[in-house]
Structures are given as structure tokens and as C-alpha cells.
C-alpha positions as semicolon CSV with decimal commas, in nm:
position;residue;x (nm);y (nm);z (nm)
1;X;0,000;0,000;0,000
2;X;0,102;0,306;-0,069
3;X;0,218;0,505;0,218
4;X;0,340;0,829;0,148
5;X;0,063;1,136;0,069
6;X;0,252;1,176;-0,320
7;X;0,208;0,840;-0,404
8;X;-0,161;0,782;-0,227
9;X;-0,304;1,044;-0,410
10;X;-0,154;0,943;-0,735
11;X;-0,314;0,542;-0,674
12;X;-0,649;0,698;-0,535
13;X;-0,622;0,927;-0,861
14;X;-0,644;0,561;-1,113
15;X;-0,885;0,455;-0,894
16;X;-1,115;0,765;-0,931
17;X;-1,048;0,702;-1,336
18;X;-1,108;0,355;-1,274
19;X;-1,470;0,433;-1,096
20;X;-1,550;0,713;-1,420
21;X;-1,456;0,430;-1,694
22;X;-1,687;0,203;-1,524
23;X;-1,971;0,394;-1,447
24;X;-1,901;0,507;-1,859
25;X;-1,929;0,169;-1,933
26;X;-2,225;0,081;-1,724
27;X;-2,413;0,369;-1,896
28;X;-2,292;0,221;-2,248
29;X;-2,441;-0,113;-2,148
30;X;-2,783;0,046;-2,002
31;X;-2,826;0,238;-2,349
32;X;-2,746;-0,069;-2,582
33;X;-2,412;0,045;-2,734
34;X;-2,258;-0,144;-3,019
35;X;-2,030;-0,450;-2,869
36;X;-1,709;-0,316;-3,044
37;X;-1,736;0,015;-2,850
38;X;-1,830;-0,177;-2,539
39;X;-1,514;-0,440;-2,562
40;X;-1,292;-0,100;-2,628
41;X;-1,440;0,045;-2,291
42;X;-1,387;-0,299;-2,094
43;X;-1,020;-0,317;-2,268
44;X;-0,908;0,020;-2,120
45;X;-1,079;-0,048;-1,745
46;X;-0,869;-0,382;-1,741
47;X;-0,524;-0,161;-1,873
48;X;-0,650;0,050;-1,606
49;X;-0,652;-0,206;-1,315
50;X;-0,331;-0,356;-1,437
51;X;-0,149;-0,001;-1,388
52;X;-0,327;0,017;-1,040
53;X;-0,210;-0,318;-0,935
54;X;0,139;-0,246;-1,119
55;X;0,198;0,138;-0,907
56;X;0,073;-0,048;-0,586
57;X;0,253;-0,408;-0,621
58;X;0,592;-0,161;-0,679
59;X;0,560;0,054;-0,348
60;X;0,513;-0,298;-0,163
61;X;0,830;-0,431;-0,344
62;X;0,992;-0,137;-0,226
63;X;0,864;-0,100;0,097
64;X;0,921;-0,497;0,179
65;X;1,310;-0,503;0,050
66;X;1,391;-0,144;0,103
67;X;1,518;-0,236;0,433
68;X;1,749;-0,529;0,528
69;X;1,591;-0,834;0,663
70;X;1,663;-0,942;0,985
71;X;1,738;-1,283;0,953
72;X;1,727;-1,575;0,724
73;X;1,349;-1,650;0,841
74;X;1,228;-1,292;0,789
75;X;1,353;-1,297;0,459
76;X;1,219;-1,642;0,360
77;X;0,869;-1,512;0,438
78;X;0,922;-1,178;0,294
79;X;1,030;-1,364;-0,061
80;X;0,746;-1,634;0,011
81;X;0,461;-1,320;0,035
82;X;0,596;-1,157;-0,243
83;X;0,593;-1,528;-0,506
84;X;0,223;-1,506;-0,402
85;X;0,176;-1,176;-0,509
86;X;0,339;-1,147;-0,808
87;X;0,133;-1,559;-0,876
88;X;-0,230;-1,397;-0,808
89;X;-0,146;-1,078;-1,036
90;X;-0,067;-1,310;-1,305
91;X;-0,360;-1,551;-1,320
């Protein structure tokens, strides 16, 4: 998570764009828009979420090895939370 104020308001910033291309695309669906237009819409909220996951995966990375570990076990788990992070954001 994103810790500092820069960097929060810059992830709270995608996800305000995030909320506006869904509620766009909700509104497309409601009206009957063409499914090209509609696939575009859903294309760009995914990009979106990916970038959002990206910034906030980073500032964990950073904030997890940024500082030395403290012994072998520490840094086992840290490397063991981080494999299951980077597993889920690529299924």
C-alpha cells in the first residue's frame, strides 16, 4: 500500500479514473451500445486495473526489500509473500 501522501493520491487518482470508466461503461451497457465500442471500454478499465495493481505491487516491493531483513526466516517469508503476489497478479 502506498504510504506516502505523493504516491496515495496518485493510486487513489487511477482509482477515481477507474470508478469514471466504469460507471461510462455501465451507462454504455444500459443504453445498448454497439459491442465493439463496449469491448474497447472494458479493454481500457482492465489496462486501467493492471497499472493500479502495477503502481501499488511496486511501493510494496519497495517497501518490503527497502530495508534489510533481519534474519534468514524474515527474509524467507518476505520472498514467500511476495511469489504469491506477483502468482495472483498473473492468473
Amino acid at each position: 500500500m502506498p504510504h506516502s501522501p505523493e504516491e496515495k493520491k496518485r493510486v487513489l487518482a487511477r482509482v477515481r479514473r477507474i470508478q469514471g470508466q466504469a460507471e461510462a461503461l455501465a451507462r454504455a451497457l444500459e443504453g445498448g451500445a454497439d459491442c465493439g465500442p463496449v469491448l474497447q471500454q472494458i479493454a481500457a478499465i482492465r489496462g486501467a486495473v493492471n497499472g493500479l495493481m502495477s503502481e501499488v505491487m511496486e511501493a510494496h516491493i519497495r517497501e518490503t526489500f527497502g530495508q534489510p531483513a533481519g534474519d534468514e526466516a524474515q527474509r524467507e517469508a518476505r520472498v514467500a509473500e511476495m511469489t504469491g503476489l506477483v502468482r495472483s497478479y498473473l492468473k
